[in-house]
Amino acid sequence: MLEMTRETFEGLVSDALDQVPPELARLMDNVAVFVEDEPPADDPELLGLYEGTPLTERGEWYAGVLPDRISIYMGPTLRYCHTPEEVVHEVAVTVIHEIAHHFGIEDERLHELGWG
């Protein structure tokens, strides 16, 4: 397994977030991004997870709710990648993938676009 400090990995997630075009970043609403060590036990190879209500599904009822949550999982990412450069790439793809879910884009479409 590739070795990397949590601080370095969190920096990669931060860098990936900085790459989100400003016009899209401004549209993100009530969402928080976290780095977690491992995904839920029922999906040990999961690299990222979006939990919440996509912007496309929010209505007048959407008020006073906890923020949506994007989790990026360090353990499986480091096990999946073989070089630090691969980690940089995979973190960026995973962050964009999960942000896309926040915007209501489904997995099938993300795979078609190369963000799967």
Short mmCIF file of N, CA, C and O in Angstrom, two decimals:
data_model
loop_
_atom_site.label_atom_id
_atom_site.label_comp_id
_atom_site.label_asym_id
_atom_site.label_seq_id
_atom_site.Cartn_x
_atom_site.Cartn_y
_atom_site.Cartn_z
N MET A 1 0.85 -1.19 0.00
CA MET A 1 0.00 0.00 0.00
C MET A 1 0.89 1.24 0.00
O MET A 1 1.89 1.31 0.69
N LEU A 2 0.50 2.21 -0.77
CA LEU A 2 1.20 3.48 -0.86
C LEU A 2 1.10 4.22 0.48
O LEU A 2 0.04 4.23 1.10
N GLU A 3 2.18 4.81 0.92
CA GLU A 3 2.21 5.56 2.18
C GLU A 3 2.03 7.05 1.91
O GLU A 3 2.63 7.58 0.97
N MET A 4 1.21 7.71 2.72
CA MET A 4 1.01 9.15 2.61
C MET A 4 0.44 9.64 3.93
O MET A 4 -0.42 8.97 4.52
N THR A 5 0.90 10.79 4.40
CA THR A 5 0.35 11.32 5.64
C THR A 5 -1.06 11.84 5.40
O THR A 5 -1.43 12.20 4.28
N ARG A 6 -1.81 11.87 6.46
CA ARG A 6 -3.18 12.40 6.37
C ARG A 6 -3.14 13.87 5.94
O ARG A 6 -3.95 14.31 5.13
N GLU A 7 -2.18 14.60 6.46
CA GLU A 7 -2.05 16.02 6.12
C GLU A 7 -1.82 16.20 4.62
O GLU A 7 -2.44 17.06 3.98
N THR A 8 -0.98 15.38 4.03
CA THR A 8 -0.72 15.45 2.60
C THR A 8 -1.97 15.09 1.82
O THR A 8 -2.33 15.77 0.84
N PHE A 9 -2.65 14.03 2.23
CA PHE A 9 -3.88 13.60 1.54
C PHE A 9 -4.94 14.69 1.63
O PHE A 9 -5.60 15.01 0.63
N GLU A 10 -5.11 15.28 2.80
CA GLU A 10 -6.08 16.37 2.96
C GLU A 10 -5.71 17.54 2.05
O GLU A 10 -6.60 18.21 1.50
N GLY A 11 -4.42 17.79 1.88
CA GLY A 11 -3.97 18.84 0.97
C GLY A 11 -4.37 18.55 -0.46
O GLY A 11 -4.74 19.47 -1.21
N LEU A 12 -4.31 17.28 -0.86
CA LEU A 12 -4.72 16.90 -2.21
C LEU A 12 -6.21 17.12 -2.41
O LEU A 12 -6.65 17.57 -3.47
N VAL A 13 -7.00 16.82 -1.39
CA VAL A 13 -8.45 17.06 -1.46
C VAL A 13 -8.70 18.57 -1.58
O VAL A 13 -9.51 19.01 -2.40
N SER A 14 -7.99 19.34 -0.79
CA SER A 14 -8.13 20.80 -0.85
C SER A 14 -7.74 21.32 -2.23
O SER A 14 -8.43 22.18 -2.80
N ASP A 15 -6.64 20.80 -2.78
CA ASP A 15 -6.21 21.21 -4.12
C ASP A 15 -7.28 20.87 -5.16
O ASP A 15 -7.54 21.66 -6.07
N ALA A 16 -7.89 19.69 -5.04
CA ALA A 16 -8.93 19.28 -5.97
C ALA A 16 -10.13 20.23 -5.87
O ALA A 16 -10.72 20.61 -6.89
N LEU A 17 -10.49 20.61 -4.66
CA LEU A 17 -11.60 21.56 -4.48
C LEU A 17 -11.27 22.91 -5.10
O LEU A 17 -12.14 23.56 -5.67
N ASP A 18 -10.01 23.31 -5.01
CA ASP A 18 -9.58 24.58 -5.60
C ASP A 18 -9.67 24.56 -7.12
O ASP A 18 -9.72 25.61 -7.76
N GLN A 19 -9.67 23.37 -7.72
CA GLN A 19 -9.75 23.25 -9.17
C GLN A 19 -11.18 23.35 -9.70
O GLN A 19 -11.38 23.45 -10.91
N VAL A 20 -12.15 23.32 -8.80
CA VAL A 20 -13.55 23.46 -9.23
C VAL A 20 -13.71 24.89 -9.77
O VAL A 20 -13.35 25.86 -9.10
N PRO A 21 -14.23 25.02 -10.98
CA PRO A 21 -14.41 26.36 -11.55
C PRO A 21 -15.22 27.25 -10.61
O PRO A 21 -16.21 26.79 -10.03
N PRO A 22 -14.81 28.50 -10.45
CA PRO A 22 -15.49 29.40 -9.50
C PRO A 22 -16.99 29.52 -9.74
O PRO A 22 -17.76 29.60 -8.80
N GLU A 23 -17.40 29.48 -11.02
CA GLU A 23 -18.84 29.61 -11.30
C GLU A 23 -19.62 28.41 -10.76
O GLU A 23 -20.79 28.54 -10.40
N LEU A 24 -18.98 27.24 -10.68
CA LEU A 24 -19.64 26.07 -10.07
C LEU A 24 -19.52 26.10 -8.56
O LEU A 24 -20.47 25.76 -7.85
N ALA A 25 -18.36 26.47 -8.07
CA ALA A 25 -18.16 26.53 -6.61
C ALA A 25 -19.17 27.48 -5.97
O ALA A 25 -19.69 27.19 -4.88
N ARG A 26 -19.48 28.57 -6.63
CA ARG A 26 -20.46 29.53 -6.09
C ARG A 26 -21.85 28.92 -5.99
O ARG A 26 -22.67 29.33 -5.17
N LEU A 27 -22.14 27.93 -6.84
CA LEU A 27 -23.46 27.31 -6.84
C LEU A 27 -23.60 26.20 -5.80
O LEU A 27 -24.72 25.78 -5.50
N MET A 28 -22.48 25.73 -5.28
CA MET A 28 -22.55 24.68 -4.25
C MET A 28 -23.21 25.28 -3.01
O MET A 28 -22.86 26.38 -2.59
N ASP A 29 -24.15 24.55 -2.45
CA ASP A 29 -24.93 25.09 -1.34
C ASP A 29 -25.12 24.05 -0.25
O ASP A 29 -25.60 22.94 -0.53
N ASN A 30 -24.73 24.41 0.96
CA ASN A 30 -24.97 23.58 2.14
C ASN A 30 -24.35 22.19 1.98
O ASN A 30 -25.01 21.16 2.13
N VAL A 31 -23.06 22.17 1.67
CA VAL A 31 -22.33 20.91 1.52
C VAL A 31 -20.97 21.05 2.20
O VAL A 31 -20.33 22.10 2.12
N ALA A 32 -20.56 20.00 2.89
CA ALA A 32 -19.27 19.97 3.57
C ALA A 32 -18.47 18.77 3.06
O ALA A 32 -19.04 17.71 2.77
N VAL A 33 -17.16 18.95 2.96
CA VAL A 33 -16.28 17.89 2.46
C VAL A 33 -15.38 17.43 3.60
O VAL A 33 -14.78 18.24 4.30
N PHE A 34 -15.30 16.09 3.75
CA PHE A 34 -14.51 15.49 4.82
C PHE A 34 -13.56 14.45 4.24
O PHE A 34 -13.88 13.80 3.24
N VAL A 35 -12.43 14.29 4.88
CA VAL A 35 -11.53 13.16 4.60
C VAL A 35 -11.74 12.15 5.71
O VAL A 35 -11.68 12.50 6.90
N GLU A 36 -12.02 10.94 5.34
CA GLU A 36 -12.20 9.84 6.30
C GLU A 36 -11.15 8.78 6.00
O GLU A 36 -10.70 8.64 4.87
N ASP A 37 -10.78 8.02 7.03
CA ASP A 37 -9.80 6.96 6.84
C ASP A 37 -10.34 5.83 5.98
O ASP A 37 -9.70 5.39 5.03
N GLU A 38 -11.53 5.33 6.31
CA GLU A 38 -12.09 4.16 5.63
C GLU A 38 -13.58 4.37 5.35
O GLU A 38 -14.27 5.07 6.09
N PRO A 39 -14.06 3.75 4.28
CA PRO A 39 -15.49 3.82 3.97
C PRO A 39 -16.30 2.88 4.87
O PRO A 39 -15.72 2.12 5.66
N PRO A 40 -17.62 2.89 4.72
CA PRO A 40 -18.43 1.95 5.48
C PRO A 40 -17.99 0.51 5.19
O PRO A 40 -17.57 0.18 4.07
N ALA A 41 -18.11 -0.34 6.19
CA ALA A 41 -17.63 -1.73 6.09
C ALA A 41 -18.30 -2.51 4.95
O ALA A 41 -17.70 -3.42 4.40
N ASP A 42 -19.52 -2.11 4.57
CA ASP A 42 -20.21 -2.85 3.52
C ASP A 42 -19.74 -2.48 2.11
O ASP A 42 -20.16 -3.09 1.12
N ASP A 43 -18.84 -1.50 1.99
CA ASP A 43 -18.30 -1.11 0.68
C ASP A 43 -16.84 -0.68 0.84
O ASP A 43 -16.49 0.49 0.68
N PRO A 44 -15.95 -1.63 1.16
CA PRO A 44 -14.57 -1.30 1.53
C PRO A 44 -13.72 -0.70 0.42
O PRO A 44 -12.66 -0.15 0.71
N GLU A 45 -14.15 -0.76 -0.83
CA GLU A 45 -13.36 -0.20 -1.93
C GLU A 45 -13.85 1.17 -2.38
O GLU A 45 -13.32 1.75 -3.34
N LEU A 46 -14.84 1.71 -1.68
CA LEU A 46 -15.42 3.00 -2.03
C LEU A 46 -14.38 4.12 -1.85
O LEU A 46 -13.75 4.22 -0.80
N LEU A 47 -14.20 4.95 -2.86
CA LEU A 47 -13.22 6.04 -2.77
C LEU A 47 -13.85 7.34 -2.28
O LEU A 47 -13.17 8.18 -1.68
N GLY A 48 -15.14 7.52 -2.53
CA GLY A 48 -15.83 8.73 -2.10
C GLY A 48 -17.32 8.47 -1.99
O GLY A 48 -17.83 7.50 -2.55
N LEU A 49 -18.01 9.34 -1.27
CA LEU A 49 -19.44 9.17 -1.06
C LEU A 49 -20.10 10.53 -0.88
O LEU A 49 -19.61 11.38 -0.12
N TYR A 50 -21.21 10.73 -1.60
CA TYR A 50 -22.04 11.91 -1.42
C TYR A 50 -23.29 11.49 -0.66
O TYR A 50 -23.97 10.53 -1.06
N GLU A 51 -23.58 12.20 0.41
CA GLU A 51 -24.79 11.95 1.19
C GLU A 51 -25.54 13.27 1.34
O GLU A 51 -24.98 14.24 1.84
N GLY A 52 -26.76 13.29 0.88
CA GLY A 52 -27.54 14.51 1.00
C GLY A 52 -28.63 14.58 -0.04
O GLY A 52 -29.00 13.59 -0.66
N THR A 53 -29.12 15.80 -0.24
CA THR A 53 -30.17 16.06 -1.21
C THR A 53 -29.56 16.89 -2.35
O THR A 53 -29.17 18.04 -2.12
N PRO A 54 -29.48 16.31 -3.54
CA PRO A 54 -28.91 17.06 -4.67
C PRO A 54 -29.66 18.37 -4.91
O PRO A 54 -30.86 18.47 -4.64
N LEU A 55 -28.95 19.34 -5.44
CA LEU A 55 -29.56 20.64 -5.73
C LEU A 55 -30.80 20.50 -6.61
O LEU A 55 -31.76 21.26 -6.45
N THR A 56 -30.79 19.54 -7.52
CA THR A 56 -31.90 19.35 -8.45
C THR A 56 -33.16 18.81 -7.78
O THR A 56 -34.24 18.84 -8.38
N GLU A 57 -33.03 18.33 -6.55
CA GLU A 57 -34.18 17.75 -5.85
C GLU A 57 -34.67 18.62 -4.69
O GLU A 57 -35.62 18.27 -4.00
N ARG A 58 -34.01 19.74 -4.48
CA ARG A 58 -34.41 20.61 -3.37
C ARG A 58 -35.60 21.47 -3.78
O ARG A 58 -35.68 21.95 -4.89
N GLY A 59 -36.48 21.64 -2.82
CA GLY A 59 -37.65 22.47 -3.07
C GLY A 59 -37.84 23.45 -1.92
O GLY A 59 -36.94 23.68 -1.12
N GLU A 60 -39.04 23.97 -1.83
CA GLU A 60 -39.34 24.93 -0.77
C GLU A 60 -39.19 24.32 0.61
O GLU A 60 -38.95 25.02 1.59
N TRP A 61 -39.35 23.02 0.70
CA TRP A 61 -39.24 22.31 1.98
C TRP A 61 -37.80 22.29 2.50
O TRP A 61 -37.56 22.03 3.67
N TYR A 62 -36.84 22.58 1.64
CA TYR A 62 -35.43 22.46 2.01
C TYR A 62 -34.98 23.69 2.79
O TYR A 62 -34.60 24.71 2.22
N ALA A 63 -35.05 23.56 4.09
CA ALA A 63 -34.59 24.65 4.97
C ALA A 63 -34.26 24.05 6.33
O ALA A 63 -34.91 23.11 6.78
N GLY A 64 -33.24 24.58 6.95
CA GLY A 64 -32.88 24.15 8.29
C GLY A 64 -32.36 22.73 8.37
O GLY A 64 -32.45 22.11 9.42
N VAL A 65 -31.81 22.21 7.29
CA VAL A 65 -31.29 20.85 7.29
C VAL A 65 -29.78 20.87 7.47
O VAL A 65 -29.11 21.85 7.17
N LEU A 66 -29.26 19.76 7.95
CA LEU A 66 -27.81 19.64 8.08
C LEU A 66 -27.18 19.68 6.69
O LEU A 66 -27.82 19.30 5.70
N PRO A 67 -25.93 20.10 6.60
CA PRO A 67 -25.27 20.14 5.28
C PRO A 67 -25.16 18.75 4.66
O PRO A 67 -25.04 17.74 5.35
N ASP A 68 -25.20 18.72 3.33
CA ASP A 68 -24.85 17.51 2.61
C ASP A 68 -23.40 17.19 2.97
O ASP A 68 -22.65 18.07 3.39
N ARG A 69 -23.03 15.94 2.77
CA ARG A 69 -21.70 15.51 3.18
C ARG A 69 -21.02 14.78 2.01
O ARG A 69 -21.60 13.85 1.44
N ILE A 70 -19.83 15.22 1.69
CA ILE A 70 -18.98 14.51 0.74
C ILE A 70 -17.82 13.95 1.55
O ILE A 70 -17.11 14.69 2.23
N SER A 71 -17.65 12.63 1.49
CA SER A 71 -16.54 11.97 2.18
C SER A 71 -15.57 11.43 1.14
O SER A 71 -15.99 10.78 0.17
N ILE A 72 -14.30 11.70 1.33
CA ILE A 72 -13.24 11.16 0.48
C ILE A 72 -12.45 10.21 1.37
O ILE A 72 -11.98 10.60 2.44
N TYR A 73 -12.30 8.95 0.92
CA TYR A 73 -11.71 7.91 1.76
C TYR A 73 -10.24 7.67 1.42
O TYR A 73 -9.90 7.27 0.31
N MET A 74 -9.40 7.92 2.40
CA MET A 74 -7.96 7.84 2.22
C MET A 74 -7.47 6.40 2.04
O MET A 74 -6.68 6.13 1.13
N GLY A 75 -7.91 5.48 2.87
CA GLY A 75 -7.42 4.10 2.83
C GLY A 75 -7.57 3.43 1.49
O GLY A 75 -6.57 2.98 0.90
N PRO A 76 -8.78 3.34 0.95
CA PRO A 76 -8.94 2.67 -0.34
C PRO A 76 -8.25 3.40 -1.49
O PRO A 76 -7.77 2.77 -2.42
N THR A 77 -8.18 4.72 -1.40
CA THR A 77 -7.49 5.47 -2.45
C THR A 77 -6.01 5.10 -2.48
O THR A 77 -5.45 4.85 -3.55
N LEU A 78 -5.40 5.03 -1.31
CA LEU A 78 -3.97 4.67 -1.25
C LEU A 78 -3.73 3.22 -1.63
O LEU A 78 -2.68 2.88 -2.19
N ARG A 79 -4.70 2.36 -1.35
CA ARG A 79 -4.55 0.95 -1.75
C ARG A 79 -4.75 0.78 -3.26
O ARG A 79 -4.15 -0.09 -3.89
N TYR A 80 -5.57 1.62 -3.86
CA TYR A 80 -5.89 1.54 -5.28
C TYR A 80 -4.76 2.08 -6.16
O TYR A 80 -4.50 1.57 -7.25
N CYS A 81 -4.10 3.12 -5.69
CA CYS A 81 -3.07 3.81 -6.47
C CYS A 81 -1.68 3.23 -6.20
O CYS A 81 -1.41 2.74 -5.11
N HIS A 82 -0.81 3.34 -7.21
CA HIS A 82 0.54 2.81 -7.08
C HIS A 82 1.61 3.89 -6.97
O HIS A 82 2.74 3.60 -6.56
N THR A 83 1.27 5.12 -7.35
CA THR A 83 2.25 6.21 -7.29
C THR A 83 1.57 7.45 -6.70
O THR A 83 0.34 7.58 -6.76
N PRO A 84 2.37 8.36 -6.17
CA PRO A 84 1.77 9.62 -5.68
C PRO A 84 1.02 10.37 -6.78
O PRO A 84 -0.01 10.99 -6.52
N GLU A 85 1.49 10.30 -8.01
CA GLU A 85 0.82 10.97 -9.12
C GLU A 85 -0.56 10.38 -9.37
O GLU A 85 -1.51 11.11 -9.69
N GLU A 86 -0.67 9.07 -9.23
CA GLU A 86 -1.98 8.43 -9.37
C GLU A 86 -2.93 8.89 -8.27
O GLU A 86 -4.13 9.06 -8.51
N VAL A 87 -2.41 9.08 -7.06
CA VAL A 87 -3.24 9.54 -5.94
C VAL A 87 -3.78 10.94 -6.26
O VAL A 87 -4.97 11.21 -6.08
N VAL A 88 -2.91 11.82 -6.75
CA VAL A 88 -3.34 13.18 -7.10
C VAL A 88 -4.49 13.11 -8.11
O VAL A 88 -5.53 13.77 -7.94
N HIS A 89 -4.31 12.31 -9.15
CA HIS A 89 -5.34 12.17 -10.18
C HIS A 89 -6.63 11.58 -9.61
O HIS A 89 -7.73 12.10 -9.86
N GLU A 90 -6.50 10.50 -8.85
CA GLU A 90 -7.69 9.81 -8.34
C GLU A 90 -8.46 10.67 -7.35
O GLU A 90 -9.70 10.67 -7.33
N VAL A 91 -7.76 11.42 -6.52
CA VAL A 91 -8.43 12.32 -5.58
C VAL A 91 -9.21 13.38 -6.36
O VAL A 91 -10.37 13.66 -6.05
N ALA A 92 -8.60 13.94 -7.39
CA ALA A 92 -9.29 14.96 -8.19
C ALA A 92 -10.54 14.38 -8.85
O ALA A 92 -11.61 15.00 -8.81
N VAL A 93 -10.42 13.20 -9.44
CA VAL A 93 -11.57 12.56 -10.08
C VAL A 93 -12.67 12.27 -9.05
O VAL A 93 -13.85 12.53 -9.30
N THR A 94 -12.28 11.77 -7.89
CA THR A 94 -13.27 11.43 -6.85
C THR A 94 -13.97 12.67 -6.33
O THR A 94 -15.20 12.68 -6.17
N VAL A 95 -13.23 13.73 -6.09
CA VAL A 95 -13.84 14.98 -5.61
C VAL A 95 -14.84 15.51 -6.64
O VAL A 95 -15.97 15.84 -6.30
N ILE A 96 -14.43 15.56 -7.90
CA ILE A 96 -15.33 16.05 -8.96
C ILE A 96 -16.56 15.15 -9.07
O ILE A 96 -17.69 15.62 -9.21
N HIS A 97 -16.35 13.84 -8.99
CA HIS A 97 -17.44 12.87 -9.07
C HIS A 97 -18.48 13.14 -7.98
O HIS A 97 -19.69 13.19 -8.25
N GLU A 98 -18.02 13.31 -6.75
CA GLU A 98 -18.95 13.52 -5.64
C GLU A 98 -19.63 14.89 -5.71
O GLU A 98 -20.81 15.02 -5.39
N ILE A 99 -18.90 15.90 -6.15
CA ILE A 99 -19.51 17.22 -6.33
C ILE A 99 -20.60 17.13 -7.40
O ILE A 99 -21.66 17.74 -7.28
N ALA A 100 -20.34 16.37 -8.43
CA ALA A 100 -21.34 16.20 -9.49
C ALA A 100 -22.63 15.60 -8.93
O ALA A 100 -23.73 15.99 -9.35
N HIS A 101 -22.51 14.68 -7.99
CA HIS A 101 -23.72 14.14 -7.35
C HIS A 101 -24.48 15.25 -6.61
O HIS A 101 -25.71 15.26 -6.61
N HIS A 102 -23.76 16.17 -6.00
CA HIS A 102 -24.39 17.31 -5.33
C HIS A 102 -25.23 18.12 -6.33
O HIS A 102 -26.29 18.65 -5.99
N PHE A 103 -24.77 18.17 -7.59
CA PHE A 103 -25.49 18.87 -8.64
C PHE A 103 -26.54 18.01 -9.32
O PHE A 103 -27.18 18.43 -10.27
N GLY A 104 -26.69 16.76 -8.84
CA GLY A 104 -27.74 15.90 -9.36
C GLY A 104 -27.33 15.03 -10.53
O GLY A 104 -28.19 14.42 -11.18
N ILE A 105 -26.06 14.93 -10.83
CA ILE A 105 -25.59 14.11 -11.94
C ILE A 105 -25.39 12.68 -11.44
O ILE A 105 -24.69 12.45 -10.45
N GLU A 106 -25.98 11.72 -12.12
CA GLU A 106 -25.95 10.32 -11.72
C GLU A 106 -24.68 9.61 -12.20
O GLU A 106 -24.01 10.07 -13.12
N ASP A 107 -24.37 8.46 -11.59
CA ASP A 107 -23.18 7.68 -11.92
C ASP A 107 -23.08 7.35 -13.40
O ASP A 107 -22.00 7.45 -13.99
N GLU A 108 -24.17 6.92 -14.00
CA GLU A 108 -24.14 6.53 -15.41
C GLU A 108 -23.62 7.67 -16.28
O GLU A 108 -22.76 7.47 -17.14
N ARG A 109 -24.14 8.87 -16.07
CA ARG A 109 -23.70 10.03 -16.85
C ARG A 109 -22.25 10.38 -16.55
O ARG A 109 -21.49 10.73 -17.46
N LEU A 110 -21.84 10.28 -15.30
CA LEU A 110 -20.46 10.57 -14.93
C LEU A 110 -19.50 9.62 -15.62
O LEU A 110 -18.43 10.01 -16.09
N HIS A 111 -19.88 8.36 -15.72
CA HIS A 111 -19.04 7.37 -16.42
C HIS A 111 -18.95 7.73 -17.91
O HIS A 111 -17.87 7.62 -18.50
N GLU A 112 -20.06 8.14 -18.49
CA GLU A 112 -20.05 8.55 -19.90
C GLU A 112 -19.10 9.72 -20.13
O GLU A 112 -18.44 9.81 -21.16
N LEU A 113 -19.03 10.63 -19.15
CA LEU A 113 -18.19 11.81 -19.26
C LEU A 113 -16.73 11.57 -18.86
O LEU A 113 -15.91 12.48 -18.94
N GLY A 114 -16.44 10.36 -18.38
CA GLY A 114 -15.07 10.04 -17.97
C GLY A 114 -14.74 10.39 -16.53
O GLY A 114 -13.57 10.42 -16.14
N TRP A 115 -15.76 10.65 -15.72
CA TRP A 115 -15.56 10.97 -14.31
C TRP A 115 -16.08 9.85 -13.41
O TRP A 115 -16.47 10.08 -12.29
N GLY A 116 -16.05 8.63 -13.91
CA GLY A 116 -16.60 7.50 -13.17
C GLY A 116 -15.67 6.85 -12.33
O GLY A 116 -14.99 6.56 -11.64
#
